[in-house]
Structures are given as structure tokens and as C-alpha cells.
Coordinates of C-alpha atoms in Angstrom, one line a residue:
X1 CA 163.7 151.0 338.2
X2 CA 160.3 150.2 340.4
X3 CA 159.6 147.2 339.7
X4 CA 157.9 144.9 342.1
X5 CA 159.7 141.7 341.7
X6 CA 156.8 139.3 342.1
X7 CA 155.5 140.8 338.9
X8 CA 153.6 137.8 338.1
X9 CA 150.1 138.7 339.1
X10 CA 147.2 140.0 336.4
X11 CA 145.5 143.0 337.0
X12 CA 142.2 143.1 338.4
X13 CA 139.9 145.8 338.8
X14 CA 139.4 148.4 337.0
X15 CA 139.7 152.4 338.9
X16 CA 139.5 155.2 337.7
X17 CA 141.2 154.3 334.4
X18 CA 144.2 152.5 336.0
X19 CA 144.3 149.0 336.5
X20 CA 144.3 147.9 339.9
X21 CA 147.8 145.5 341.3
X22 CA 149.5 147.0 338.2
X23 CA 152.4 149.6 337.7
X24 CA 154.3 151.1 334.8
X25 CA 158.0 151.3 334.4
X26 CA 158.2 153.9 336.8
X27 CA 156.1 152.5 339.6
X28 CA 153.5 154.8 338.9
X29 CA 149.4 152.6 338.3
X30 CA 148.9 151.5 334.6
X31 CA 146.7 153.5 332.7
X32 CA 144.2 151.3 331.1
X33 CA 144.2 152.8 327.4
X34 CA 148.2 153.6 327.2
X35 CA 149.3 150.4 329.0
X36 CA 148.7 146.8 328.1
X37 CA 146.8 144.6 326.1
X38 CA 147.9 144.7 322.2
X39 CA 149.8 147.6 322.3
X40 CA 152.3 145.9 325.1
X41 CA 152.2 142.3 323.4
X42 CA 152.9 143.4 320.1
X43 CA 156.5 144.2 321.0
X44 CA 156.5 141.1 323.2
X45 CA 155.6 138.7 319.7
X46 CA 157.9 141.1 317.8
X47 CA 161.3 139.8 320.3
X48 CA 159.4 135.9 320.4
X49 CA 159.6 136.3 316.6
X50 CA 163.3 137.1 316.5
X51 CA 164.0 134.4 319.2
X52 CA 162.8 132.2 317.4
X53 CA 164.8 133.0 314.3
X54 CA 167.6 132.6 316.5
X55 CA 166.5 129.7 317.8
X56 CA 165.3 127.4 315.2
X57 CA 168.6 128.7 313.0
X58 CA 170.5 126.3 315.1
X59 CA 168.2 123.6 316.4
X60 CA 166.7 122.5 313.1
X61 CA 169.8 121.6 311.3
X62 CA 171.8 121.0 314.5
X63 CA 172.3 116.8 313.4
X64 CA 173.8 117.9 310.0
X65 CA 176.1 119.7 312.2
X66 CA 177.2 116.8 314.7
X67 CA 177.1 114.6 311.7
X68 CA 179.4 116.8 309.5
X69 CA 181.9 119.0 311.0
X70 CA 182.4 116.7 314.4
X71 CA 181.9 113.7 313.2
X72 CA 179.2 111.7 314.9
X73 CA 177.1 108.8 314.2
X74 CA 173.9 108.9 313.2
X75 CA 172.4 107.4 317.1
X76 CA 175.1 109.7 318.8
X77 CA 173.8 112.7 316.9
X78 CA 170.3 112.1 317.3
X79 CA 170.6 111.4 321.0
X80 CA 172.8 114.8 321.6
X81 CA 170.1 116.8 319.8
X82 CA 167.4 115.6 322.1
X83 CA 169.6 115.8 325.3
X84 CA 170.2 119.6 324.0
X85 CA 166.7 120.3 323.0
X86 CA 165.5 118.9 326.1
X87 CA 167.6 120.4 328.4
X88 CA 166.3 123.7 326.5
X89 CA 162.7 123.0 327.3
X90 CA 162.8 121.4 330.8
X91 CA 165.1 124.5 332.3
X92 CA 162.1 126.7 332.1
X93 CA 160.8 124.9 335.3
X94 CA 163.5 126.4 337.1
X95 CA 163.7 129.5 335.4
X96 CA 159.9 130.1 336.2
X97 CA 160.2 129.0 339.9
X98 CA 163.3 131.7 339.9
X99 CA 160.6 134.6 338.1
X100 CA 158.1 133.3 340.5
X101 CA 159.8 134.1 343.6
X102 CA 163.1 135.8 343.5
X103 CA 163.6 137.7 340.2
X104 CA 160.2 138.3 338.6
X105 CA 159.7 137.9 334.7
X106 CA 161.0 141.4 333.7
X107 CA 164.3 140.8 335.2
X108 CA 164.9 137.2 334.3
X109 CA 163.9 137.9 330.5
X110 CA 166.5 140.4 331.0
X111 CA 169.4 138.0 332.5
X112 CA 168.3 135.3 330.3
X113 CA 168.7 137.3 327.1
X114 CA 172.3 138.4 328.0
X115 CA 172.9 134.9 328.5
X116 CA 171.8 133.5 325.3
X117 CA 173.3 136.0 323.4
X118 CA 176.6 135.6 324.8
X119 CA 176.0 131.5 323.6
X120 CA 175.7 131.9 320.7
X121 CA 178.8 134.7 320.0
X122 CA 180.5 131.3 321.1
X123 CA 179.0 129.3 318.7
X124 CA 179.7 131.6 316.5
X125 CA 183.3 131.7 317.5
X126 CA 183.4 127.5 317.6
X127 CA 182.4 127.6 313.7
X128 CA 185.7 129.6 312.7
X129 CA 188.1 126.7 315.1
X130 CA 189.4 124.1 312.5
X131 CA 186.9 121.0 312.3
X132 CA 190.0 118.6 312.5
X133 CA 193.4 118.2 313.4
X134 CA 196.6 116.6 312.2
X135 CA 199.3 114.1 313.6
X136 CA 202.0 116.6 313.7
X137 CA 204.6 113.8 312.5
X138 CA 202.9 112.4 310.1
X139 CA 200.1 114.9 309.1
X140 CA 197.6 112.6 309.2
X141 CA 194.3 113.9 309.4
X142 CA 193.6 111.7 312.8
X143 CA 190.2 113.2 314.9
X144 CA 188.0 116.2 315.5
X145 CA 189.9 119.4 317.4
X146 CA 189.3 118.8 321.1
X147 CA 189.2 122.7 321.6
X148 CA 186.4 122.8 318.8
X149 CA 184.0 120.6 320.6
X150 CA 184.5 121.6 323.8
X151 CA 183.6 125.3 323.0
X152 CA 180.7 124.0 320.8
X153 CA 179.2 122.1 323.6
X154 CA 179.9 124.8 326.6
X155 CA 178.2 127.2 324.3
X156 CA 175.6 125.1 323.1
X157 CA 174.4 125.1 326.6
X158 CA 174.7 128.5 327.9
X159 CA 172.2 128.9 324.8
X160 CA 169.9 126.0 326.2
X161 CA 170.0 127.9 329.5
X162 CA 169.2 131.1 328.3
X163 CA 166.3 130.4 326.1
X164 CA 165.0 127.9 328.9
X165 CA 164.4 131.2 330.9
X166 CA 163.5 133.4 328.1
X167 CA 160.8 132.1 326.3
X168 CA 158.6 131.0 329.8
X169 CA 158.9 134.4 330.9
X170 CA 158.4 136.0 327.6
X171 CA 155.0 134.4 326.6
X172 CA 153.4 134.7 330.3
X173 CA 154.6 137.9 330.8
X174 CA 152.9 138.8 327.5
X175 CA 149.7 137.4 328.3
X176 CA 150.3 139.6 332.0
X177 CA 149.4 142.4 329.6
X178 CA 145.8 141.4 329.4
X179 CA 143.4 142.2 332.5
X180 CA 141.4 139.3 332.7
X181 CA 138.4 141.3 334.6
X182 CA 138.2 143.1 331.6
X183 CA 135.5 142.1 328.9
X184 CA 137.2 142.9 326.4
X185 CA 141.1 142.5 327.1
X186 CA 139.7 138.7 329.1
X187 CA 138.8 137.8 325.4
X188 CA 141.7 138.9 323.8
X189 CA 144.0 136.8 326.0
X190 CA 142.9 133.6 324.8
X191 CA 143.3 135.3 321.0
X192 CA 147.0 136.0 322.1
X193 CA 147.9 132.2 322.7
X194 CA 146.4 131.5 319.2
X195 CA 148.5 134.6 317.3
X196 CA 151.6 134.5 319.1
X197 CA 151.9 131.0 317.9
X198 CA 151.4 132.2 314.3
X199 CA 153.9 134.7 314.6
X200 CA 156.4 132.1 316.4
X201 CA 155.8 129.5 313.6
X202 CA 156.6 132.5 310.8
X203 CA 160.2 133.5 312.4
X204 CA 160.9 129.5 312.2
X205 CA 159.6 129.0 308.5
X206 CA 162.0 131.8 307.6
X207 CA 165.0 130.4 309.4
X208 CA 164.0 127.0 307.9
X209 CA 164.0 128.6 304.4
X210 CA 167.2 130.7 305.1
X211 CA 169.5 129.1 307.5
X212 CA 169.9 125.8 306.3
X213 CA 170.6 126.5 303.0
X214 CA 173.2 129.3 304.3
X215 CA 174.6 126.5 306.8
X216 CA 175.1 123.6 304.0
X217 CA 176.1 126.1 300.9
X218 CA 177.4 129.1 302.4
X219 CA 179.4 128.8 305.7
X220 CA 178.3 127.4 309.4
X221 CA 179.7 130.9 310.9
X222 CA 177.3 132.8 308.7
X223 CA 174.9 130.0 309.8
X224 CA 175.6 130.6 313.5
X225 CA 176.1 134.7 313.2
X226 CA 173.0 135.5 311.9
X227 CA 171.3 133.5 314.6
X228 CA 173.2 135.9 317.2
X229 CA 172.3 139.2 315.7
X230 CA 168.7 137.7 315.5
X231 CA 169.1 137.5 318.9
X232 CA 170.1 141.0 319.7
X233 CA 167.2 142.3 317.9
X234 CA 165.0 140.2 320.3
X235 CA 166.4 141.7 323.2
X236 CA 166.1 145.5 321.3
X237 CA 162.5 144.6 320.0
X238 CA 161.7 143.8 323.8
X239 CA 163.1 147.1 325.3
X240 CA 161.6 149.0 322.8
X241 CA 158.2 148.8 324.4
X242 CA 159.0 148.8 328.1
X243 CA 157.5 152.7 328.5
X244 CA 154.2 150.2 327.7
X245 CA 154.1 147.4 329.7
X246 CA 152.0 146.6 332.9
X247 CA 154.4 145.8 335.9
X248 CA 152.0 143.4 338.7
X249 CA 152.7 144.2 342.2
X250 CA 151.7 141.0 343.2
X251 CA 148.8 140.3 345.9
X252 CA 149.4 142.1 349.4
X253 CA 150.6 140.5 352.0
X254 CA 151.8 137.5 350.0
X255 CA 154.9 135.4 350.7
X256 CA 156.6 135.0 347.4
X257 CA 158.5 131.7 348.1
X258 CA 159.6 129.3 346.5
X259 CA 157.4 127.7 345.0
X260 CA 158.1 124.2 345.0
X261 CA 159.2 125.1 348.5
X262 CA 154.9 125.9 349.6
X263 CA 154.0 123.5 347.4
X264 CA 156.2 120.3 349.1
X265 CA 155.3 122.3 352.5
X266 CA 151.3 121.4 351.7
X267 CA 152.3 117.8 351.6
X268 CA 154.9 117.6 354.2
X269 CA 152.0 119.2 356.5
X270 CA 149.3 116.7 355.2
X271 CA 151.4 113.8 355.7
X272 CA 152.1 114.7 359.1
X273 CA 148.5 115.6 360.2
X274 CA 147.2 112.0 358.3
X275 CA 146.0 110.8 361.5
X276 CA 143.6 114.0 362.2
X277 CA 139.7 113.8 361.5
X278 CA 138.0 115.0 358.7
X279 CA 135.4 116.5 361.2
X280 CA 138.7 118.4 363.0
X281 CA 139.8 119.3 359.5
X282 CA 136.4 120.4 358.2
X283 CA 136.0 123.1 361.1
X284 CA 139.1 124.8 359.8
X285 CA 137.7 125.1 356.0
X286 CA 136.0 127.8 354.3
X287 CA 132.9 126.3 352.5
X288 CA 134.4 127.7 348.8
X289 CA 137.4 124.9 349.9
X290 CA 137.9 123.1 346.2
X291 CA 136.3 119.1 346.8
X292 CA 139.5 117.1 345.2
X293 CA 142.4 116.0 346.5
X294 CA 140.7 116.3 350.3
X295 CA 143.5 114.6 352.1
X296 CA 145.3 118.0 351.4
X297 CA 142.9 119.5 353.9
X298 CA 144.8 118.4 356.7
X299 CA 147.2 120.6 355.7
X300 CA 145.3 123.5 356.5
X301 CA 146.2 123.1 360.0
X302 CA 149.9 124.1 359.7
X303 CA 149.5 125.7 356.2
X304 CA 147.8 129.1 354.6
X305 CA 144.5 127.8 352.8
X306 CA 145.8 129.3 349.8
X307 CA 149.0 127.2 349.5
X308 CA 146.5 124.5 350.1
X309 CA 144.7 125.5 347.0
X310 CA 147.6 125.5 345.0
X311 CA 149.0 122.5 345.9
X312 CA 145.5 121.2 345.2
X313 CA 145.7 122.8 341.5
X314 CA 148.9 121.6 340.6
X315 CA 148.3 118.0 341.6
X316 CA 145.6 118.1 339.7
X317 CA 147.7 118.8 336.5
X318 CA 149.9 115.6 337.0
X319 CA 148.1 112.8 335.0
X320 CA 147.2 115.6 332.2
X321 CA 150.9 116.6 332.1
X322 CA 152.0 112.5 332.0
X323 CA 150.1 111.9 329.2
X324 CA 151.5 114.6 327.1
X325 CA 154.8 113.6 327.8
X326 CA 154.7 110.9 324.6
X327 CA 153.5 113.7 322.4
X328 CA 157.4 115.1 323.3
X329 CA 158.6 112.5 322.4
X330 CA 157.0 112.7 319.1
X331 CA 157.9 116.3 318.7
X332 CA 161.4 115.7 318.7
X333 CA 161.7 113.3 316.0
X334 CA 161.3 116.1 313.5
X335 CA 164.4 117.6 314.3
X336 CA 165.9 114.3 314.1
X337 CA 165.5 111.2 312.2
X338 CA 162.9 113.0 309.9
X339 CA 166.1 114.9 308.6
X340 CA 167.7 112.3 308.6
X341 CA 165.2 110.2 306.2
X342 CA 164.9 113.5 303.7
X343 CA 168.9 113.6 303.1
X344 CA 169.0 110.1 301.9
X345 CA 166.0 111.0 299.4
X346 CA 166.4 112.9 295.8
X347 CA 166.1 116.7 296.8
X348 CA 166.8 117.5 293.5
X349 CA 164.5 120.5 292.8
X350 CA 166.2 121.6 289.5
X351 CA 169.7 120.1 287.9
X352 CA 171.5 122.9 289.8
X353 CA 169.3 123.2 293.1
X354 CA 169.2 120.6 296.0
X355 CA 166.8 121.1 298.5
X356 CA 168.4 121.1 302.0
X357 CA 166.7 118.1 304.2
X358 CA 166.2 120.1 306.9
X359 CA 164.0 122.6 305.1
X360 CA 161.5 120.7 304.8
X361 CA 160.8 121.2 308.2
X362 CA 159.5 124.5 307.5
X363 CA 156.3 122.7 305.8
X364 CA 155.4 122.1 310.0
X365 CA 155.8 126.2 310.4
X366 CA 153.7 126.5 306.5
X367 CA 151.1 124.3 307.7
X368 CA 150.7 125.8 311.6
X369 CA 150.5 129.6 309.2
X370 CA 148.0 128.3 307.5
X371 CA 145.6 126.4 309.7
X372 CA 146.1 129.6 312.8
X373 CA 143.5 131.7 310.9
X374 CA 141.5 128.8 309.8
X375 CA 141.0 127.5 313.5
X376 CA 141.0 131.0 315.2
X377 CA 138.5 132.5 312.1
X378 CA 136.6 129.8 310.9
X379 CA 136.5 126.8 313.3
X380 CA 136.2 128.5 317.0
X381 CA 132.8 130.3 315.6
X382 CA 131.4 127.5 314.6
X383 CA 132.4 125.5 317.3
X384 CA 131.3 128.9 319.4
X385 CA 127.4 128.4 317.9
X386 CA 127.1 124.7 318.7
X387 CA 128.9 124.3 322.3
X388 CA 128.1 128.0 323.6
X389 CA 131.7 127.6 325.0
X390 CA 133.9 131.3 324.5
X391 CA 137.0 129.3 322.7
X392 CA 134.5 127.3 320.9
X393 CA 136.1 123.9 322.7
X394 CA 137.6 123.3 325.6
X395 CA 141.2 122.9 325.8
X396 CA 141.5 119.6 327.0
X397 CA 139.2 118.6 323.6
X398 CA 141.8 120.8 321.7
X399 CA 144.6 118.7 323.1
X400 CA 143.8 115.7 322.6
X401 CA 142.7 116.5 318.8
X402 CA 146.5 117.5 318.1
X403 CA 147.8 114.0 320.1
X404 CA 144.9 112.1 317.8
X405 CA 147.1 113.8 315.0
X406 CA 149.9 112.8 316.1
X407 CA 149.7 109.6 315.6
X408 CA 148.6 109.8 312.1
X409 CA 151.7 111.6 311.6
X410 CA 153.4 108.8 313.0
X411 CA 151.8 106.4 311.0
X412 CA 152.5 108.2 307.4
X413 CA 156.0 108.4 308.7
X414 CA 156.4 104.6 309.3
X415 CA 154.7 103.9 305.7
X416 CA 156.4 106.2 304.0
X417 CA 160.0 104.4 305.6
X418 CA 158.8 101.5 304.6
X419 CA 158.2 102.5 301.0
X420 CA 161.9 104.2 301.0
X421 CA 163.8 101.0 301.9
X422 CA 161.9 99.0 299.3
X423 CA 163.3 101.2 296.4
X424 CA 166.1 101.2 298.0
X425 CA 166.2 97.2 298.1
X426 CA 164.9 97.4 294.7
X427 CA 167.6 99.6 293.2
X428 CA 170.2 97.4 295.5
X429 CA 171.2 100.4 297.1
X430 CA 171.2 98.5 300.7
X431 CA 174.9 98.3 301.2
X432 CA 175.5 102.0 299.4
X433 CA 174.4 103.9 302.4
X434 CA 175.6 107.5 300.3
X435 CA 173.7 106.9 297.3
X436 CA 170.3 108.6 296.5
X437 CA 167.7 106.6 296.6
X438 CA 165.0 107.8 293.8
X439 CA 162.2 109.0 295.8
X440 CA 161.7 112.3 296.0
X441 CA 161.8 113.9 299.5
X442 CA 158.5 115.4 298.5
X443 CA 156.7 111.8 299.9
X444 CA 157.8 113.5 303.5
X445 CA 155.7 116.5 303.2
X446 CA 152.3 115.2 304.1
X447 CA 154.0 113.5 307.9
X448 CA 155.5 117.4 308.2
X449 CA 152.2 119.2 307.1
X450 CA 150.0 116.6 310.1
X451 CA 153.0 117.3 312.6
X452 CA 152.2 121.2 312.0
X453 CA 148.0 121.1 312.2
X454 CA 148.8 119.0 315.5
X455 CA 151.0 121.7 316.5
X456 CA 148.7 123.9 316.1
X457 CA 146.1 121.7 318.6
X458 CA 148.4 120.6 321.3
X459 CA 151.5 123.0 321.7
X460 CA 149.2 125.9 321.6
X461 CA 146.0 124.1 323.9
X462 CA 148.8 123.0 326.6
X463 CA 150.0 126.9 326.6
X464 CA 146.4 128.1 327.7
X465 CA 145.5 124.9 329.5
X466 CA 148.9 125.3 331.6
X467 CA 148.7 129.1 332.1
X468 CA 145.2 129.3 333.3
X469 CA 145.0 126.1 335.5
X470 CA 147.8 126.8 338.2
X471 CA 147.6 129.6 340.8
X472 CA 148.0 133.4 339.7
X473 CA 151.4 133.6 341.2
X474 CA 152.6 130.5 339.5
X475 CA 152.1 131.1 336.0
X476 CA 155.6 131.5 334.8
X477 CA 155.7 128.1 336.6
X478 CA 152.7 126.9 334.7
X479 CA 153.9 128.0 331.1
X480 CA 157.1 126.2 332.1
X481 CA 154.8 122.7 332.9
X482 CA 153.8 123.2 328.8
X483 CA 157.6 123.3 328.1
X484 CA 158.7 120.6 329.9
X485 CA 156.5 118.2 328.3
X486 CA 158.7 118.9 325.4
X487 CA 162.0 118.6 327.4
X488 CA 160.8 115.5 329.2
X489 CA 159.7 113.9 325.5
X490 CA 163.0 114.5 324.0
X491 CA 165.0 113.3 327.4
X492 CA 162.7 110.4 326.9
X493 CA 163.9 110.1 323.5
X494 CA 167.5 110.4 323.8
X495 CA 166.9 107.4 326.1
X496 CA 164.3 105.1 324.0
X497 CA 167.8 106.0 321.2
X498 CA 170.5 104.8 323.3
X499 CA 168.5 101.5 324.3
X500 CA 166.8 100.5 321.3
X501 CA 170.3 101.3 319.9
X502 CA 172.1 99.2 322.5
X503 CA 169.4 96.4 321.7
X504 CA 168.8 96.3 318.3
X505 CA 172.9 96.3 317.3
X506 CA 173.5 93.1 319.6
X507 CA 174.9 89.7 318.2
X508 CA 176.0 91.4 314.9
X509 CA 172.5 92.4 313.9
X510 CA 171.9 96.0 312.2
X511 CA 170.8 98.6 314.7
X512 CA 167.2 100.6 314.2
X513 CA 169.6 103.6 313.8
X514 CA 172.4 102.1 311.9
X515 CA 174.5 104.9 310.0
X516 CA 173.2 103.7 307.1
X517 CA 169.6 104.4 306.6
X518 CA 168.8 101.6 303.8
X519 CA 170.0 98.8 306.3
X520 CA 167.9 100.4 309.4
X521 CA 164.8 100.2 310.8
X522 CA 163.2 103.8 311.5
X523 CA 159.9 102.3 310.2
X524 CA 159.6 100.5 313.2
X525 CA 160.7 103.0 315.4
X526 CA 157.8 105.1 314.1
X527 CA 155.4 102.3 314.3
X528 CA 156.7 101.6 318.2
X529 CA 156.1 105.9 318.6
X530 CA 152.5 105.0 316.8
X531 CA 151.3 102.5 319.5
X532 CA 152.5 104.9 322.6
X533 CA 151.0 107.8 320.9
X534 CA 147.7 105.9 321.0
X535 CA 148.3 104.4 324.8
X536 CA 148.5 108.5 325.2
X537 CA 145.5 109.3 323.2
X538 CA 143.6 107.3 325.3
X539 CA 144.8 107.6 328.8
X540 CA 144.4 111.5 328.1
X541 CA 141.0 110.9 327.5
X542 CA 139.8 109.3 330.6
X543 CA 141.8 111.5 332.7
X544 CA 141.0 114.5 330.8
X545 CA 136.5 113.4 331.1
X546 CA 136.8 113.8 335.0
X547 CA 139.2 117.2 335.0
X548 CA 137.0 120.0 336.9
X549 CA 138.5 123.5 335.2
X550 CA 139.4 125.7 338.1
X551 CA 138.1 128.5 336.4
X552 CA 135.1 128.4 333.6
X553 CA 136.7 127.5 330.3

């Protein structure tokens, strides 16, 4: 198989058909019209589709799980989920810094995929183990099997490091199918962010719809199998268009290192050189040299400009990146407590059908289906004609819309807990923590609906923001900044849990996250998540007014 395995760089200029810096499977130059662009990424959305499926078929109802068959609390449940889902998110850091200089994406897609797969054939396996055991003298029903959890937890995680490597490689190498010094293909780049997150958001609304009502009514093996062979397909759907796909050969000459290895070597050599002169410095520097972050200059002496450049570049991202870390922490709460909230509500849809809490999740996935072509069809033109700007807005503005959004959410959240415990006070139904209290889980729609529309904002904005803004060979890297903000946010989480659970529950009082809902507090856990979200909001702002784009936006 010839493939380069720095195949992380984008095609460039156009010869004679072929597409300069880019190969086929064979090693042969891409041909422009048979290689590429929509042709390539429609089999690479196809697999992100399935993978998500996969995916979402055991995140999303992953607390009713922990809760039910082994037994946790409602804090310990919440706080595993986020530890799991974070771990899942920040692993495509190293992952990308693997593509980026070792493997290339092509081959790490490849590893990762076996490795998820084989994850979740033992999760699959863990659901047929006996949930508890007995006391063999007394046949007591006494604690959850041992051997059950162990495998549940070891596969759990060979999932969280497979799809940690899969998706970063997946979506930039997708967008690798693009040559951004073509017109046309430049343009439809930017289009691919927008419709691969359509297509993501489909594959979860139909795992939201199917899984967790297979999960709570049918059987958790069924719930965990289908998942698998989801999984499979993914890796088949991805194969199936490898004859098409554009193979980078990187830029000539280039030392594919580690990354974080050129990048700490840029700041080991400036602060060693701290005491040389700018006018010393100055003399070694290219006048196209980038104007921020000029104590990196000194560097130069030691260091290739270019390594400069991207140490420059990926500084640069650090406050931008640190202020989307509280949207993560936002993000994961609908996987979470928001789940939690619907099961104590009436899901009563009919006298024989009871809606499963977790589905309502897939209102997020409805609303992001539904605002996609609004946005990409109606609000980008319009935007287009007043700004003159290609995307309509830049994505810095499109950010910081969705993080504006998410604090609304936040805030319908916290009023709507509120109303919830006072008819459950009401109805005294505040010691009676399995009773359902009569609202019906319908009042939790309109917090889902705002979380998807500021999906739609952020999670895809930080995508194109991340992937454009760091260096050319670092772009598996810079996807896997985007999805670390969400691994960071639900580390953070797990964390804000444990101590406000550790706080709250002191001297006898009733925890925030006390197993029973109608004697917690998850309104003012919202409300707390409100006022950060808007400390965000506003440091994103300032930092985001003096951000110089490294490349026109």
C-alpha cells in the first residue's frame, strides 16, 4: 500500500489534471475529477454516520445503565459518564499527534476502528454476565458480579480509545479531500463542516429513537450488539471508497516530528535565547514573519522559522480554546442529569407507551436537522450580502452565538427544576423519590431543542475554527483541540460532581445530587453552570475582538 504516512497535508496546485502533494491508493498523483472532493467525503460521512450510531447507542443511555444493572448512585453515575465521555473526547489529542507524525490518518482510522470494534464485542459480551451474585450459603442476593463490572469498564474504555482516534482522523481526513487552491472545492470545504454535522446529528437521532427503547424494553445485549455491527458497517462504509480518496505526501523535506515535541522545542529555544536583542533577532527574520507572540522570534536562532510559526499559531489558540472549555462542561449535562430529571417526570405518551428519558435527547439531533439547512441555506446568504464575508460570519462570531445559547439553555433548565420540585412538594412527593411526579417530560424539550441550535453554532464553528487556524501538518492535531474542549468540559464536570457532592451532603444536609431528585438541588446546579456560561460568553468576546485569522476567513 503507498501511502505516505504524513498524509496530513492538502493539495495544492493544480497540473495537468492531477492535484499536486497528493496520491491515490496506489501512489500514483490524484486525478482531479475521479479523486476527492464529494465523491471521496460522501463515503467518509457515510462511516461518521454509522459511528455515530454506534456511538451515541451507548453514551446516551449509559447512566440508566450504571444506575440499573450495577447499581450506582445517582453522583457516582453521573461522574463515571463524564470521566468516560471525557476520556473519549480528550484521547483524540494524542491520537492526532500519533496521525500527525508516526501513523498518518489513513492508518490510525484503520487501528482505531479495530480497536473500537473489538470494545464493544466486549460490551456486548459484559451484557450477557449475570448483573448480581448470591451468598452461596445463604443465597442472598448480596452485590453486583465483580467479573461483570470489570469487563464493562475494560471494554468501555478500549471503546473510548478507539473512537478518540477515529473520529479526529475521520473528519480532517475528510476535509483532506478538498483542495483548498481550488475555487470551487475551497468553497465546498467549509459546506463539508456544516453537512457532515447534519449527517452526524441524523445517525444520533436514530439511535436515540431506537436504542433506548431497545435497552429499557428489549434487552441491554440487543442494546449493546447493534451498536457493534453499526460499527462494522463504519469501518466497511470507509473501505468502500478507498479506490477514491486523495493520499497527501506531505511537504518535501519536512521533519514529521512530534508535534508537541517542535512545538515545546520553539519555547525551550526562546527561553534560552531571552537574553538576545531584538535587533540580533530581527536580522534572522523574513519580513512575512507573523507580529504576535514576538518573544518566539528568538527562537529562530536554534529553530526552523516554520516551527516558529506554528508555535506562534497554536499559542495563539489557547485563551479561545480556555474559554470554550465551560461550554464542555455544559455539553455534558445532557447526557447526564438532564436524563436524569426526564425519568422522574410522566413519560406517559399513551396508557401502554412510556417514553424512555433518554430519548428525549434526540430533540438536540431534531433541532441541529432542522436548523443545518436553515443556517447553511438561508442565514449564511443573508449574512453573505451584508458582511461580504464567504461564510457569511466569521467563526469566532459563530461561536460565541452558540455559547450565548448556551446559557439560555441553562437557564430554561434551572426554571424548569425549579417548577418540577414545586409539584413535587405540592403533591408531597419529596420523601417518595420513585413516584411520578405529574409534569410531563414534554416541559424539557424547549432546554434540549436550545442545546441543539447551539450545537449547531459552536460544535460545528470550533470544527472549522480549529482545523483552519493551526499549521497544515497539524490538523488532525487541530480537530483534536475542538474535541478536547468536550473532554476537558466533562473532566471538569466529573470534578465540579464529586465536590459539590462532597460539599453539599456535609453535616447531614441533602446533597445537590442526592439519589432522590425531589430532595436535590439540580436547579442550582444549572443556575451555578448559568453564571460560568456567561463569565465564558464574555471572556470569549474580548479575546475573540483582538484574534488576527491566520488565513482570510
Amino acid at each position: 500500500m503507498s501511502i505516505s504516512s504524513a498524509d496530513n497535508e492538502t493539495g495544492t496546485i493544480v497540473s495537468n489534471g492531477t492535484v499536486e502533494c497528493s496520491v491515490d491508493i496506489q501512489g500514483k498523483p490524484s486525478v482531479r475529477y475521479t479523486s476527492g472532493g464529494w465523491r471521496s467525503s460522501g463515503f467518509i460521512i457515510g462511516a461518521e454516520v454509522a459511528e455515530k450510531f454506534a456511538y451515541f447507542g451507548i453514551a446516551s443511555n449509559l447512566i440508566t445503565y450504571l444506575m440499573g444493572p450495577l447499581d450506582e448512585s445517582t453522583a457516582a453515575a453521573a461522574s463515571n459518564v463524564n470521566l468516560w465521555s471525557g476520556t473519549a473526547a480528550f484521547l483524540p489529542l494524542i491520537w492526532g499527534s500519533i496521525a500527525d507524525s508516526f501513523l498518518g490518518r489513513f492508518r490510525t482510522i484503520l487501528l482505531t476502528s479495530c480497536l473500537y470494534i473489538l470494545g464493544l464485542v466486549l460490551l456486548t459480551f459484559s451484557a450477557t454476565i449475570p448483573s448480581l451474585c448470591k451468598d452461596q450459603e445463604t443465597s442472598i442476593v448480596s452485590c453486583v458480579s465483580q467479573l461483570k463490572v470489570t469487563i464493562f469498564f475494560c471494554a468501555l474504555y478500549l471503546i473510548a480509545i478507539g473512537e478518540g482516534g477515529f473520529k479526529a482522523c475521520l473528519r480532517a481526513f475528510g476535509a483532506d479531500q478538498f483542495d483548498e487552491q481550488d475555487p470551487e472545492e475551497s468553497k465546498s470545504k467549509s459546506t463539508y463542516f456544516n453537512w457532515l454535522y447534519f449527517a452526524i446529528s441524523t445517525g444520533i437521532l436514530a439511535t436515540r429513537l431506537i436504542m433506548n427503547y431497545v435497552q429499557e424494553n428489549l434487552s441491554w445485549f440487543l442494546g449493546f450488539g447493534i451498536p457493534c455491527i453499526s460499527m462494522m458497517l463504519a469501518l466497511f462504509l470507509f473501505l468502500l471508497g478507498i479506490n477514491t480518496y486523495r493520499f497527501s505526501t506531505g511537504v518535501e523535506g519536512r521533519k514529521h516530528n512530534n508535534p508537541f515535541v517542535r512545538i515545546g522545542r520553539v519555547f525551550l529555544a526562546a527561553a534560552k535565547n531571552r537574553r538576545q536583542t531584538s535587533s540580533e533577532t530581527f536580522l534572522l527574520l523574513p519580513p512575512e514573519t507573523s507580529e504576535k507572540f514576538r518573544f518566539l522570534d528568538r527562537a529562530a536562532i536554534s529553530c526552523d522559522l516554520d516551527e516558529v510559526e506554528e508555535a506562534k499559531a497554536v499559542l495563539s489558540l489557547v485563551p479561545i480554546w480556555m474559554c470554550c472549555l465551560v461550554f464542555g462542561i455544559v455539553y455534558a449535562q445532557s447526557t447526564t442529569f438532564f436524563t436524569k430529571q426526564g425519568s422522574t417526570m410522566d413519560r406517559s405518551m399513551s396508557s401502554t407507551l412510556l417514553v424512555p428519558a433518554a430519548t428525549l435527547q434526540g430533540f438536540i439531533s431534531l433541532s441541529i436537522l432542522i436548523f443545518i439547512p436553515i443556517y447553511d441555506r438561508l442565514f449564511v446568504p443573508i449574512a453573505r450580502s451584508i458582511t461580504r464575508k464567504p461564510a457569511g460570519i466569521t467563526t469566532l462570531q459563530r461561536i460565541s452565538t452558540g455559547i450565548f445559547l448556551s446559557v439560555l439553555s441553562m437557564i430554561i433548565a434551572a426554571l424548569v427544576e425549579m417548577k418540577r420540585l414545586n409539584i413535587a412538594r405540592d403533591h408531597g412527593l419529596v420523601d417518595s423519590p420513585k413516584a411520578t411526579v405529574p409534569m410531563s417530560i414534554c416541559w424539557l424539550i424547549p432546554q434540549y431543542a436550545l442545546y441543539g441550535i447551539s450545537d449547531v453554532f459552536t460544535m460545528v464553528g470550533l470544527q472549522e475554527f480549529f482545523y483552519g487556524q493551526v499549521p497544515v501538518e497539524l490538523r488532525s492535531l487541530g480537530l483534536s483541540l475542538y474535541l478536547s474542549v468536550i473532554g476537558i468540559g466533562n473532566f471538569l464536570s466529573s470534578f465540579m460532581v464529586s465536590v459539590i457532592e462532597k460539599a453539599t451532603s456535609q453535616s447531614g444536609q441533602v446533597s445537590w445530587f442526592a439519589n432522590n431528585l425531589n430532595q436535590a438541588h439540580l436547579d442550582y446546579f444549572y443556575w451555578l453552570l448559568a453564571c460560568l456560561s456567561s463569565i465564558s460568553f464574555v471572556s470569549f468576546v474580548y479575546f475573540a475582538k483582538s484574534y488576527v485569522y491566520n488565513s482570510p476567513k
